[in-house]
Structure formats: structure tokens, C-alpha cells
Coordinates of C-alpha atoms in Angstrom, one line a residue:
M1 CA 0.0 0.0 0.0
N2 CA 2.2 1.0 0.6
T3 CA 4.7 2.8 -1.2
R4 CA 7.3 14.6 -14.5
R5 CA 8.1 18.0 -15.4
I6 CA 5.1 18.4 -13.0
A7 CA 2.4 18.2 -15.6
S8 CA -1.0 19.6 -14.6
A9 CA -4.0 17.4 -14.0
L10 CA -5.5 19.1 -17.0
A11 CA -2.6 17.9 -19.1
L12 CA -3.2 14.4 -17.8
A13 CA -6.9 14.6 -18.6
A14 CA -6.1 15.6 -22.1
V15 CA -3.9 12.6 -22.6
L16 CA -6.5 10.2 -21.1
G17 CA -9.6 11.8 -22.6
T18 CA -8.9 13.2 -26.0
P19 CA -6.8 10.9 -28.2
A20 CA -5.6 12.3 -31.6
A21 CA -7.9 11.7 -34.5
A22 CA -5.2 9.7 -36.4
Q23 CA -3.3 7.0 -34.7
D24 CA -0.5 4.6 -35.6
R25 CA -1.5 1.0 -35.0
G26 CA 0.7 -2.0 -34.3
G27 CA 4.1 -2.5 -32.9
I28 CA 5.5 -3.6 -29.5
L29 CA 6.3 -1.1 -26.8
N30 CA 9.5 -2.2 -24.9
F31 CA 9.2 -1.2 -21.2
A32 CA 12.1 -1.3 -18.7
R33 CA 10.8 -2.0 -15.1
Y34 CA 12.6 -1.6 -11.8
D35 CA 10.9 -4.7 -10.5
G36 CA 8.9 -7.6 -11.8
S37 CA 5.4 -8.7 -11.2
Q38 CA 4.8 -11.9 -9.1
L39 CA 1.0 -12.4 -9.6
V40 CA -1.2 -10.0 -11.5
D41 CA -4.6 -10.9 -10.0
P42 CA -7.1 -8.2 -8.9
I43 CA -7.5 -9.6 -5.4
Y44 CA -4.0 -10.9 -4.7
A45 CA -2.0 -8.1 -6.1
D46 CA -0.4 -6.4 -3.0
R47 CA 2.8 -5.0 -4.4
N48 CA 2.9 -1.9 -6.6
P49 CA 4.6 -3.9 -9.5
D50 CA 1.5 -6.1 -9.5
I51 CA -1.2 -3.6 -8.7
W52 CA -0.1 -1.2 -11.4
M53 CA -0.5 -3.8 -14.1
V54 CA -4.0 -5.1 -13.1
G55 CA -5.8 -2.4 -15.2
S56 CA -4.1 -3.6 -18.4
L57 CA -5.4 -7.2 -18.0
F58 CA -8.7 -6.7 -16.3
D59 CA -11.6 -4.2 -16.5
T60 CA -13.8 -2.9 -13.8
L61 CA -17.6 -2.2 -13.8
L62 CA -16.8 1.5 -13.5
R63 CA -13.8 3.6 -14.5
L64 CA -12.1 6.7 -13.2
G65 CA -12.8 9.7 -15.4
A66 CA -10.2 11.7 -17.2
D67 CA -9.9 14.1 -14.3
G68 CA -8.7 11.3 -12.1
K69 CA -11.4 11.9 -9.6
S70 CA -14.9 11.4 -11.1
V71 CA -16.4 8.0 -12.0
E72 CA -17.8 7.0 -15.3
P73 CA -19.2 3.8 -17.0
G74 CA -16.9 0.9 -17.6
L75 CA -18.0 -2.7 -18.2
A76 CA -21.3 -1.3 -16.9
E77 CA -22.8 1.1 -19.4
S78 CA -25.0 2.7 -16.7
Y79 CA -25.3 2.7 -13.0
E80 CA -27.4 4.1 -10.2
L81 CA -26.7 4.6 -6.5
A82 CA -29.9 4.5 -4.4
A83 CA -30.9 7.6 -2.6
D84 CA -30.4 5.9 0.7
G85 CA -26.9 4.9 -0.3
K86 CA -27.6 1.2 0.4
S87 CA -27.7 -0.3 -3.1
V88 CA -26.2 0.1 -6.5
T89 CA -27.8 -1.1 -9.7
L90 CA -25.7 -1.5 -12.9
K91 CA -26.4 -2.6 -16.5
L92 CA -23.7 -4.4 -18.3
R93 CA -22.8 -3.5 -21.9
S94 CA -24.0 -5.9 -24.5
G95 CA -21.5 -8.1 -26.3
L96 CA -18.8 -8.0 -23.6
T97 CA -16.2 -10.8 -23.9
F98 CA -13.1 -12.0 -22.2
A99 CA -9.9 -11.9 -24.2
D100 CA -10.5 -15.5 -25.5
G101 CA -13.9 -14.5 -26.9
S102 CA -16.0 -16.1 -24.3
P103 CA -18.9 -14.0 -23.0
L104 CA -18.6 -11.9 -19.9
T105 CA -21.9 -12.3 -18.0
G106 CA -23.6 -11.3 -14.7
A107 CA -22.4 -14.7 -13.3
D108 CA -18.8 -13.5 -13.7
V109 CA -19.6 -10.2 -11.9
V110 CA -21.1 -12.1 -9.0
F111 CA -18.2 -14.5 -8.8
S112 CA -15.6 -11.7 -9.0
L113 CA -17.2 -9.4 -6.4
D114 CA -17.9 -12.3 -4.0
R115 CA -14.3 -13.3 -4.4
A116 CA -13.1 -9.7 -3.9
R117 CA -15.0 -9.2 -0.7
N118 CA -13.9 -12.5 0.9
G119 CA -11.6 -11.5 3.7
D120 CA -10.1 -15.0 3.8
L121 CA -8.8 -14.5 0.2
S122 CA -7.9 -10.8 -0.2
S123 CA -6.3 -8.2 2.0
W124 CA -8.3 -5.7 0.0
A125 CA -11.7 -7.1 1.1
G126 CA -12.2 -4.2 3.6
L127 CA -12.4 -1.7 0.7
I128 CA -15.8 -3.2 -0.2
G129 CA -16.7 -4.4 3.2
S130 CA -20.0 -2.6 3.0
I131 CA -21.3 -5.1 0.3
D132 CA -24.0 -7.4 1.7
S133 CA -24.8 -9.3 -1.5
V134 CA -24.3 -9.3 -5.3
A135 CA -27.0 -10.6 -7.6
A136 CA -27.4 -10.8 -11.4
D137 CA -30.5 -10.9 -13.5
G138 CA -29.3 -11.1 -17.1
D139 CA -27.3 -8.0 -17.7
R140 CA -28.7 -6.3 -14.6
I141 CA -26.4 -6.3 -11.5
T142 CA -27.7 -5.4 -8.1
I143 CA -25.3 -4.8 -5.2
A144 CA -26.9 -4.5 -1.8
L145 CA -25.0 -2.8 1.0
K146 CA -25.0 -3.3 4.7
T147 CA -24.7 0.4 5.4
P148 CA -24.6 3.6 3.2
D149 CA -21.2 3.8 1.6
P150 CA -20.1 7.0 -0.1
T151 CA -17.0 5.3 -1.5
I152 CA -18.8 2.3 -3.2
L153 CA -18.8 3.8 -6.8
T154 CA -15.1 4.6 -6.5
M155 CA -14.4 1.1 -5.2
L156 CA -16.2 -0.4 -8.2
A157 CA -13.6 1.5 -10.3
T158 CA -10.7 0.2 -8.2
F159 CA -8.3 -2.6 -9.3
N160 CA -9.4 -5.1 -6.7
T161 CA -13.0 -5.2 -8.0
A162 CA -12.0 -6.1 -11.6
I163 CA -14.0 -8.8 -13.2
V164 CA -12.5 -12.2 -13.9
S165 CA -13.8 -15.3 -15.7
K166 CA -15.7 -17.7 -13.5
A167 CA -15.3 -20.4 -16.1
A168 CA -11.5 -19.9 -16.2
F169 CA -11.3 -20.3 -12.4
D170 CA -13.6 -23.3 -12.4
A171 CA -11.4 -25.1 -15.0
A172 CA -8.0 -24.2 -13.5
P173 CA -6.1 -26.8 -11.6
G174 CA -5.8 -26.4 -7.9
A175 CA -7.7 -27.1 -4.7
T176 CA -7.9 -23.5 -3.5
D177 CA -8.6 -20.1 -5.1
Q178 CA -4.9 -19.2 -4.5
E179 CA -3.7 -22.3 -6.3
K180 CA -6.1 -21.7 -9.2
S181 CA -5.0 -18.1 -9.5
A182 CA -1.3 -19.0 -9.5
A183 CA -2.0 -21.7 -12.2
I184 CA -3.8 -19.3 -14.4
F185 CA -1.1 -16.7 -14.1
A186 CA 1.7 -19.2 -14.8
K187 CA -0.1 -20.5 -17.9
G188 CA -0.9 -17.1 -19.3
G189 CA -2.9 -16.7 -22.5
P190 CA -6.3 -15.1 -23.1
G191 CA -9.3 -16.2 -21.1
V192 CA -9.4 -14.8 -17.6
G193 CA -9.5 -11.0 -18.1
S194 CA -11.4 -8.5 -20.3
G195 CA -8.8 -5.7 -20.3
P196 CA -7.1 -4.2 -23.3
F197 CA -4.3 -6.8 -23.1
Y198 CA -3.8 -10.4 -21.9
L199 CA -0.7 -12.0 -20.5
C200 CA 1.0 -13.9 -23.2
G201 CA 4.5 -14.5 -21.8
F202 CA 6.2 -14.5 -18.4
E203 CA 9.6 -15.4 -16.9
Q204 CA 9.7 -14.7 -13.2
G205 CA 12.1 -11.8 -12.4
A206 CA 13.1 -11.3 -16.1
T207 CA 10.4 -10.6 -18.6
M208 CA 6.6 -10.3 -19.1
D209 CA 4.6 -9.9 -22.3
F210 CA 1.1 -8.4 -22.9
C211 CA -0.7 -9.1 -26.2
A212 CA -3.5 -7.0 -27.5
N213 CA -7.1 -8.1 -26.8
K214 CA -8.6 -7.8 -30.2
G215 CA -12.1 -7.9 -28.8
Y216 CA -11.7 -5.1 -26.3
W217 CA -14.9 -3.1 -25.9
R218 CA -13.4 0.4 -25.9
Q219 CA -12.9 2.2 -29.2
G220 CA -10.0 4.2 -30.3
A221 CA -10.0 7.6 -32.2
D222 CA -10.1 5.7 -35.5
G223 CA -13.3 3.8 -34.5
K224 CA -11.5 0.5 -34.1
P225 CA -11.0 -1.4 -30.8
L226 CA -8.2 -0.3 -28.5
P227 CA -5.4 -0.9 -27.9
Y228 CA -3.4 0.6 -30.7
L229 CA -0.3 -1.5 -29.9
D230 CA 0.1 -5.1 -30.7
G231 CA 1.7 -5.7 -27.3
V232 CA 4.0 -4.6 -24.5
H233 CA 7.3 -6.3 -23.7
F234 CA 8.6 -5.8 -20.2
Q235 CA 12.2 -6.2 -19.1
V236 CA 13.0 -6.3 -15.4
I237 CA 16.1 -4.2 -14.9
P238 CA 16.6 -3.2 -11.2
D239 CA 19.7 -1.1 -11.8
D240 CA 18.8 2.5 -12.6
A241 CA 21.8 3.2 -14.7
T242 CA 21.2 0.1 -16.9
R243 CA 17.6 1.0 -17.5
I244 CA 18.6 4.5 -18.7
L245 CA 21.5 3.2 -20.8
K246 CA 19.1 0.8 -22.6
L247 CA 16.7 3.6 -23.2
Q248 CA 19.4 5.9 -24.6
A249 CA 20.6 3.0 -26.8
G250 CA 17.1 2.5 -28.2
E251 CA 16.8 -1.0 -26.8
V252 CA 13.7 0.0 -24.7
D253 CA 11.1 2.7 -25.3
V254 CA 10.3 3.5 -21.7
A255 CA 12.3 3.5 -18.5
E256 CA 10.4 3.9 -15.2
F257 CA 11.6 5.2 -11.8
V258 CA 14.3 7.4 -13.2
P259 CA 16.5 8.7 -10.3
F260 CA 15.8 12.4 -9.8
A261 CA 19.5 13.1 -10.1
R262 CA 19.2 12.1 -13.8
V263 CA 16.1 14.1 -14.6
A264 CA 17.8 17.2 -15.8
E265 CA 20.2 15.2 -18.0
L266 CA 17.4 13.3 -19.7
K267 CA 15.3 16.4 -20.2
A268 CA 18.1 17.7 -22.3
D269 CA 18.2 14.6 -24.5
E270 CA 16.4 15.4 -27.7
K271 CA 15.5 11.8 -28.3
L272 CA 13.5 11.5 -25.1
N273 CA 10.6 13.0 -23.2
M274 CA 11.4 13.1 -19.5
E275 CA 8.0 12.9 -17.9
L276 CA 7.2 13.8 -14.3
F277 CA 3.7 12.5 -13.9
P278 CA 1.7 13.9 -11.0
S279 CA 1.4 11.3 -8.3
T280 CA -0.2 10.7 -4.9
R281 CA 3.1 9.7 -3.5
I282 CA 4.1 11.4 -0.2
I283 CA 7.3 11.1 1.8
Y284 CA 6.9 11.7 5.5
S285 CA 8.3 10.5 8.8
P286 CA 6.0 9.1 11.6
I287 CA 6.9 10.5 15.1
N288 CA 6.3 8.4 18.1
V289 CA 4.0 10.4 20.3
R290 CA 3.7 8.0 23.2
A291 CA 4.4 9.3 26.7
T292 CA 7.3 6.9 27.1
R293 CA 9.7 5.1 24.7
A294 CA 9.8 1.4 24.4
D295 CA 12.6 1.3 27.0
G296 CA 10.4 3.1 29.5
S297 CA 12.2 6.4 29.4
P298 CA 10.3 9.7 29.0
N299 CA 9.6 10.5 25.3
P300 CA 10.4 14.1 24.5
L301 CA 8.3 13.8 21.3
A302 CA 5.2 13.3 23.3
D303 CA 5.1 17.1 23.6
V304 CA 3.2 18.6 20.6
R305 CA 5.4 21.7 20.8
V306 CA 8.5 19.6 20.1
R307 CA 6.9 17.9 17.1
Q308 CA 5.8 21.3 15.8
A309 CA 9.3 22.7 16.3
L310 CA 10.8 19.9 14.3
N311 CA 8.4 20.6 11.4
Y312 CA 9.2 24.3 11.5
A313 CA 12.9 23.6 11.6
T314 CA 12.8 21.4 8.5
D315 CA 13.6 23.3 5.3
K316 CA 11.5 21.3 2.9
A317 CA 12.7 23.2 -0.1
A318 CA 16.3 22.3 0.8
L319 CA 15.3 18.6 1.2
I320 CA 13.6 18.7 -2.2
G321 CA 16.7 20.1 -3.7
L322 CA 19.0 17.6 -2.1
V323 CA 16.9 14.5 -2.6
L324 CA 14.7 15.2 -5.6
H325 CA 17.0 17.7 -7.3
G326 CA 14.0 20.1 -7.4
A327 CA 11.5 17.6 -8.9
G328 CA 8.9 17.7 -6.2
K329 CA 7.0 20.0 -3.9
P330 CA 6.3 20.2 -0.1
M331 CA 3.3 18.5 1.3
S332 CA 0.4 21.0 1.3
S333 CA -2.0 18.7 3.2
P334 CA -0.9 16.9 6.3
L335 CA -2.9 13.8 5.4
M336 CA -2.7 13.2 1.7
A337 CA -1.2 14.3 -1.6
A338 CA -2.6 17.3 -3.3
A339 CA -4.0 15.1 -6.1
T340 CA -6.2 13.2 -3.7
Q341 CA -9.9 14.1 -3.5
D342 CA -10.8 16.4 -0.5
A343 CA -7.2 17.5 0.0
V344 CA -7.0 20.9 1.7
N345 CA -4.2 23.2 0.5
M346 CA -2.5 24.4 3.7
D347 CA 0.6 25.6 1.8
P348 CA 2.8 26.5 3.5
L349 CA 2.3 23.6 5.9
Y350 CA 4.9 24.3 8.6
G351 CA 6.9 26.7 6.4
Y352 CA 10.5 26.9 7.4
D353 CA 10.8 29.2 10.5
L354 CA 13.8 28.4 12.7
E355 CA 13.0 31.2 15.2
K356 CA 9.5 29.9 15.8
A357 CA 11.0 26.4 16.2
K358 CA 13.5 27.6 18.8
A359 CA 10.7 29.4 20.7
L360 CA 8.6 26.2 20.8
I361 CA 11.6 24.2 22.0
A362 CA 12.2 26.8 24.8
E363 CA 8.6 26.8 25.8
A364 CA 8.6 23.0 26.0
G365 CA 11.7 23.1 28.2
L366 CA 13.6 20.6 26.0
P367 CA 17.1 20.1 27.4
Q368 CA 20.1 20.9 25.2
G369 CA 21.6 17.8 23.8
T370 CA 18.4 15.8 23.8
K371 CA 19.0 12.6 21.8
I372 CA 16.5 11.6 19.2
T373 CA 17.0 8.5 17.0
F374 CA 16.1 8.7 13.3
T375 CA 15.5 5.2 11.8
T376 CA 16.4 4.9 8.1
L377 CA 16.6 2.1 5.5
A378 CA 20.1 0.7 5.2
G379 CA 21.4 1.2 1.7
S380 CA 19.0 4.0 0.9
A381 CA 20.8 7.0 -0.5
D382 CA 17.7 9.2 -0.1
D383 CA 17.3 8.2 3.5
A384 CA 21.0 8.9 4.2
T385 CA 20.7 12.4 2.6
I386 CA 17.5 13.1 4.6
F387 CA 19.2 12.1 7.9
A388 CA 22.3 14.2 7.2
A389 CA 20.2 17.3 6.3
L390 CA 17.9 16.9 9.4
Q391 CA 20.9 16.4 11.7
Q392 CA 22.2 19.8 10.6
M393 CA 18.8 21.6 10.5
W394 CA 17.8 20.4 14.0
A395 CA 21.2 21.0 15.7
P396 CA 20.3 24.7 16.4
L397 CA 17.4 23.4 18.5
G398 CA 19.8 21.5 20.7
I399 CA 18.8 18.1 19.3
D400 CA 21.4 15.4 18.9
L401 CA 20.0 13.4 16.0
V402 CA 21.5 9.9 15.7
V403 CA 20.8 7.4 13.0
E404 CA 19.7 3.8 13.2
Q405 CA 19.9 1.9 9.9
V406 CA 17.6 -1.2 9.4
D407 CA 16.1 -3.2 6.6
G408 CA 12.5 -2.8 5.5
P409 CA 10.9 -5.6 7.5
T410 CA 12.7 -4.4 10.7
R411 CA 11.5 -0.8 10.1
G412 CA 7.9 -2.1 9.6
A413 CA 8.2 -4.2 12.8
K414 CA 9.4 -1.1 14.8
N415 CA 6.6 0.9 13.4
R416 CA 4.0 -1.6 14.6
S417 CA 5.6 -2.1 18.0
G418 CA 6.3 1.6 18.7
E419 CA 10.1 1.0 19.1
F420 CA 11.2 4.1 17.3
D421 CA 11.5 7.9 17.7
I422 CA 11.1 8.9 14.1
H423 CA 11.5 6.9 10.9
T424 CA 11.3 7.4 7.2
Y425 CA 8.2 6.3 5.4
G426 CA 6.2 6.9 2.2
W427 CA 2.7 6.3 0.7
V428 CA 1.0 6.1 -2.7
N429 CA -2.8 5.9 -2.8
D430 CA -4.4 2.7 -4.0
V431 CA -7.9 4.1 -4.3
N432 CA -9.2 7.4 -5.5
D433 CA -10.7 8.4 -2.2
A434 CA -9.3 10.2 0.9
S435 CA -10.6 7.5 3.3
Q436 CA -7.8 5.0 2.7
V437 CA -4.8 7.3 3.3
V438 CA -6.6 9.2 6.1
G439 CA -7.5 5.9 7.8
W440 CA -3.9 4.8 7.6
L441 CA -2.3 8.0 8.8
G442 CA -4.7 9.2 11.4
H443 CA -7.5 6.8 12.4
T444 CA -6.3 5.0 15.5
P445 CA -8.2 1.7 15.1
T446 CA -7.0 1.3 11.5
A447 CA -3.2 1.4 11.9
N448 CA -2.6 3.1 15.2
A449 CA -2.2 6.4 13.2
V450 CA 0.6 4.9 11.1
G451 CA 2.2 3.5 14.2
T452 CA 2.7 6.8 15.9
G453 CA 0.4 6.0 18.8
W454 CA -1.5 9.3 18.2
E455 CA -5.1 9.3 19.2
D456 CA -7.7 12.0 19.0
A457 CA -11.4 11.2 19.7
T458 CA -12.7 14.0 17.6
F459 CA -10.6 12.9 14.6
N460 CA -11.6 9.3 15.0
G461 CA -15.3 10.3 15.3
L462 CA -15.2 12.5 12.2
Y463 CA -13.5 9.7 10.2
E464 CA -16.0 7.1 11.2
A465 CA -18.9 9.3 10.4
A466 CA -17.4 10.1 7.0
Q467 CA -17.5 6.4 6.2
T468 CA -21.3 6.5 5.9
E469 CA -21.9 10.2 5.0
M470 CA -23.6 10.3 1.7
D471 CA -23.7 14.1 1.4
P472 CA -20.5 15.0 -0.5
A473 CA -20.3 18.5 1.0
K474 CA -20.6 17.3 4.5
R475 CA -18.0 14.6 3.9
T476 CA -15.6 17.1 2.4
D477 CA -16.1 19.3 5.4
A478 CA -15.3 16.4 7.7
F479 CA -12.1 15.7 5.9
A480 CA -11.2 19.4 6.1
Q481 CA -11.7 19.3 9.9
M482 CA -9.5 16.1 10.2
Q483 CA -6.7 17.8 8.2
K484 CA -6.8 20.8 10.6
I485 CA -6.7 18.6 13.7
Y486 CA -3.9 16.5 12.3
A487 CA -1.8 19.5 11.2
E488 CA -1.9 21.0 14.7
A489 CA -1.1 17.7 16.4
A490 CA 1.9 17.1 14.0
P491 CA 2.3 13.3 14.6
L492 CA 4.4 13.3 11.4
L493 CA 7.3 15.2 10.0
F494 CA 5.6 16.5 6.9
M495 CA 8.0 16.4 4.0
Y496 CA 7.2 16.3 0.3
E497 CA 5.4 14.9 -2.6
T498 CA 7.3 13.2 -5.5
P499 CA 6.2 12.7 -9.1
F500 CA 6.6 9.5 -11.0
A501 CA 9.7 10.0 -13.1
V502 CA 9.5 8.1 -16.4
A503 CA 11.7 8.6 -19.4
V504 CA 10.0 7.9 -22.8
S505 CA 11.3 7.7 -26.3
N506 CA 10.2 10.4 -28.8
E507 CA 8.8 7.5 -30.8
V508 CA 6.2 6.8 -28.2
S509 CA 3.0 8.9 -27.5
G510 CA 0.0 8.4 -25.4
Y511 CA 1.6 6.4 -22.5
V512 CA 0.5 7.6 -19.1
Q513 CA 1.2 6.8 -15.5
T514 CA -1.8 7.8 -13.3
P515 CA -1.5 9.5 -9.9
L516 CA -2.3 6.2 -8.4
G517 CA 0.7 4.7 -10.2
A518 CA -1.2 2.5 -12.7
N519 CA 0.4 2.2 -16.2
V520 CA -2.0 3.0 -19.0
F521 CA -0.9 1.5 -22.3
E522 CA -4.1 1.1 -24.3
E523 CA -3.9 4.6 -26.0
A524 CA -0.1 4.4 -26.4
T525 CA 1.5 4.2 -29.9
V526 CA 4.9 3.5 -31.2
S527 CA 6.1 5.0 -34.5
R528 CA 9.2 3.3 -35.9

């Protein structure tokens, strides 16, 4: 759940929503990935390299609109949310098929949504936990809800609710759903999904191939079915420099996760478009707010004035320059990226003010030489840079910042147990709604406020009420109140947002990475 020349949302909308009238068709797009997929299944995908591929192989009943926030018809040509918010009725398009040509029916929808909401199968089941039942009568789908759910339409446009073939699962070898899913993925070929592509080749940790679904329901600008490409060939190249070298040599067409230190160089390359796609990725540091540390000693960070002081003493612009080489922006909402629905712009959120920070430290009575441990990921150059910068920035406050380097699983364990002072962390939204990230960062029962131990009864009440509030204006107001409370409490060191840095050959057009991280290939073309 984790974890571009900053183009505007309008530019993104233009790419997604208004393809050119004339399009090249055919060809294979060669894509260099930083990591490979393990299992691209809507309900089992739990790593970004898997999640971000689901939309290419599977379709959902509804789709996100070109603005990245609204919802529009997908496999369902029409939909209606009941006035009481407790049911959704949808009508499937006629003539829908899976990639092997077999019909997509209401039975597949019932099977897929029942599978997706099964907590014994999927870690994402809670996203549609409001569903009580799913029924199909021909092409008419009725979803009954246990309680009003203002997020249900968004969730029906989210990867975990994508529709899979019941027949393919029934026929697959294996005694359990997990075994059947693994067998289907290992076999590849058309049949299980109805997305613009199907999996037609796979070598774990090395390559993956998508082939065009010739029966895809969406039409291109030329009136023929999308996608324009014949396929996409993925190469797994973990080394940043090697991905870039292969792009520059013309061996691949796209290289993802370009190091920010290379952005300026690649922008100057006339053969490339150095894209900085807007994202929902935020980099922050949870602060342990408990009265005592894990060893029983008093915790200086329990004092809100100390946490506020650390935020004021952090020069975000300097961090962005050092870590992102300018390709980012400070967090403007304390709880989410600016691209998230219901984000409040509080810019400057704890703008750099060393004198105010010193005054807060004095008011809190923090002794000079107070030791605070900053936990980072071993081997992370970005974390090392952040630590070195904060050590210098906070020294005038009398804080002795010391580093503790750990691996990822250890950092996660420390977060869950509270055995930390401050540690590095990051987040990318998985759904197009504020509830997921706000629940993770601030709602105590969800994740102990991202492990900080922070708890605020008013905040928790607002969050819980927002989960069933069907009035959009009231819900937006509740999230605004939550952001104000969270900003003042400062259970995080609020740092910055980063774009998705992707270098693309001039021969490619129409490729997009969405703010949620998903790769969109169906309107991409290659001219060579």
C-alpha cells in the first residue's frame, strides 16, 4: 500500500480523454521496469509492481474519469446509486467478452465481487466491506450494501474489483482459489480477463509480455477497438543506470523510476521525453507520540510543541533540492497528496521558521543535547541524505539526532511495536478516495495512526462518520476538519510529494502513469 516535469491534472486529462484523430497501429512497446510482477490478480496483487499492471489485463464495472477523480461507466454502461446509499444497480454493456472471446456475464460479476469481498482471500476485502450481497438478472447487476457507503462507486472503479472469468477459475487446476489463480497466471494466455491486453509471456524476475485483446470493448479515435499497440514487452532491470542506458541506446522505449539526479540530463536529451507524472506519493516520517519510549524512558516527542518545532525547523525546499533535485513539492495537506480528493491546501504547511522552532523548544523546556533516533533504510541514498540534512537543520534546536539503519521488515516491525522515535516512510494511494490514506495515517483503530500512537477522539469520530456520510459537501467538510486537527497535532514530520519520473522515447506517444501509479498502455502508440 504501501509505497514529471510536474504536468498539470488538465494535461493528464487531455492525454487520457482526447486521443488524436489519427493513430499509428501495431508495434511492440518495450518497457524497462525496476521490479517484476509476481502475480497479477485483482484480489491478490499487493505490491505496486503487481497492482499497477492489473488495469491492463482486467476491467472494472466503472472507470475513473479523465480528471482522475470522477467515476464513469466501464463494463457497466449505466449505474445508479440508491438515494439511501444502500444499493447500486448497474447494467452491463451488450456483447462483452473476455480476451478469449467467451462472453462476460452477470455470473462473472457475482463471482468476481464475491471473491473480492472475501476476507479469507484478499487483504483488500475491507475496501468493499459494505457489500452485503451481489446478484445478477441477465445484464442487470444489483449490489446490496449493509450500510450507506459514499465510496462504493469509487471502489467499483478500483483494481481489486476487476472482473475475472468464473469459467477460467472453475477449469483451472488447484484445490484453492490461490492455487487456481497461480496456475492461471503461470499459464498465461487469453481467457481470464477482459482488459485491453492479456498475459502472453512470463519469466519470473526477467520478462513479461502483454498481447492486445482484439475484442476489447473500448474504441480508439479511429473507430476500431483499442489498444493501438500489438503488445507490450517488459524487461525487469533493477539497476537504474542500466535502464537508462538501454533507453538511450534505443533497446527499450520507456524506463520507469528514473533517479531524480538524472532528470535534468534526460530532459536535455532530444530523443527523449522526460515525464514527471503527477502522483499521490508522499514522503513523511512518523513520530512516536507515546508518553514513554519502548525502553520506559520519557519521550520528548510526546510534547506537541517539540513535534511542531521539528516541522518548523525542517527546510522542505532544501530537502527537495538535495533528494529530488528540485523535482517535487512540499506536502500541502498533512494527510494526503494534493491530487487526492478532498485534500485541503495548507501551503505553507509548517513553512521553514527556525526562530519559531526555537521558541517552541524553549517553551517545551527541552534540554540541550536531547538525543533523538532517526531510523532509516540501510542502503537508501535518499534516507541517508535526509538524515544528514535533518541532523544539521535540527542542531540549532539543541537536538542530537542519531541514525539507526535497518532493513525494510525491521522498520515495519518497529513501526507496529512503537520501538522508534522517528523513521522514514512513504505512501501512494491505492484508491481514488481520501478515506484510505486518512485511515492509515490518522484513524487510531485502522493502523494506530501509522504506528505513531497518536489518538484523537474528535478525529476518529469524524473519520468514522465520514465512512457512511452520503452528502459530498458534509463529507468534504469532515475531511477538512480532520486535516486541521492533524496538522496542529503534528504526529508526522511533513516532508514532500514526489512525481513519477518516467523517461519515454520520442517514438512513443499516449503512454500515461496515473496519480495512483497505474500504467496506461491502451492509448499508447509507437512510430518506428
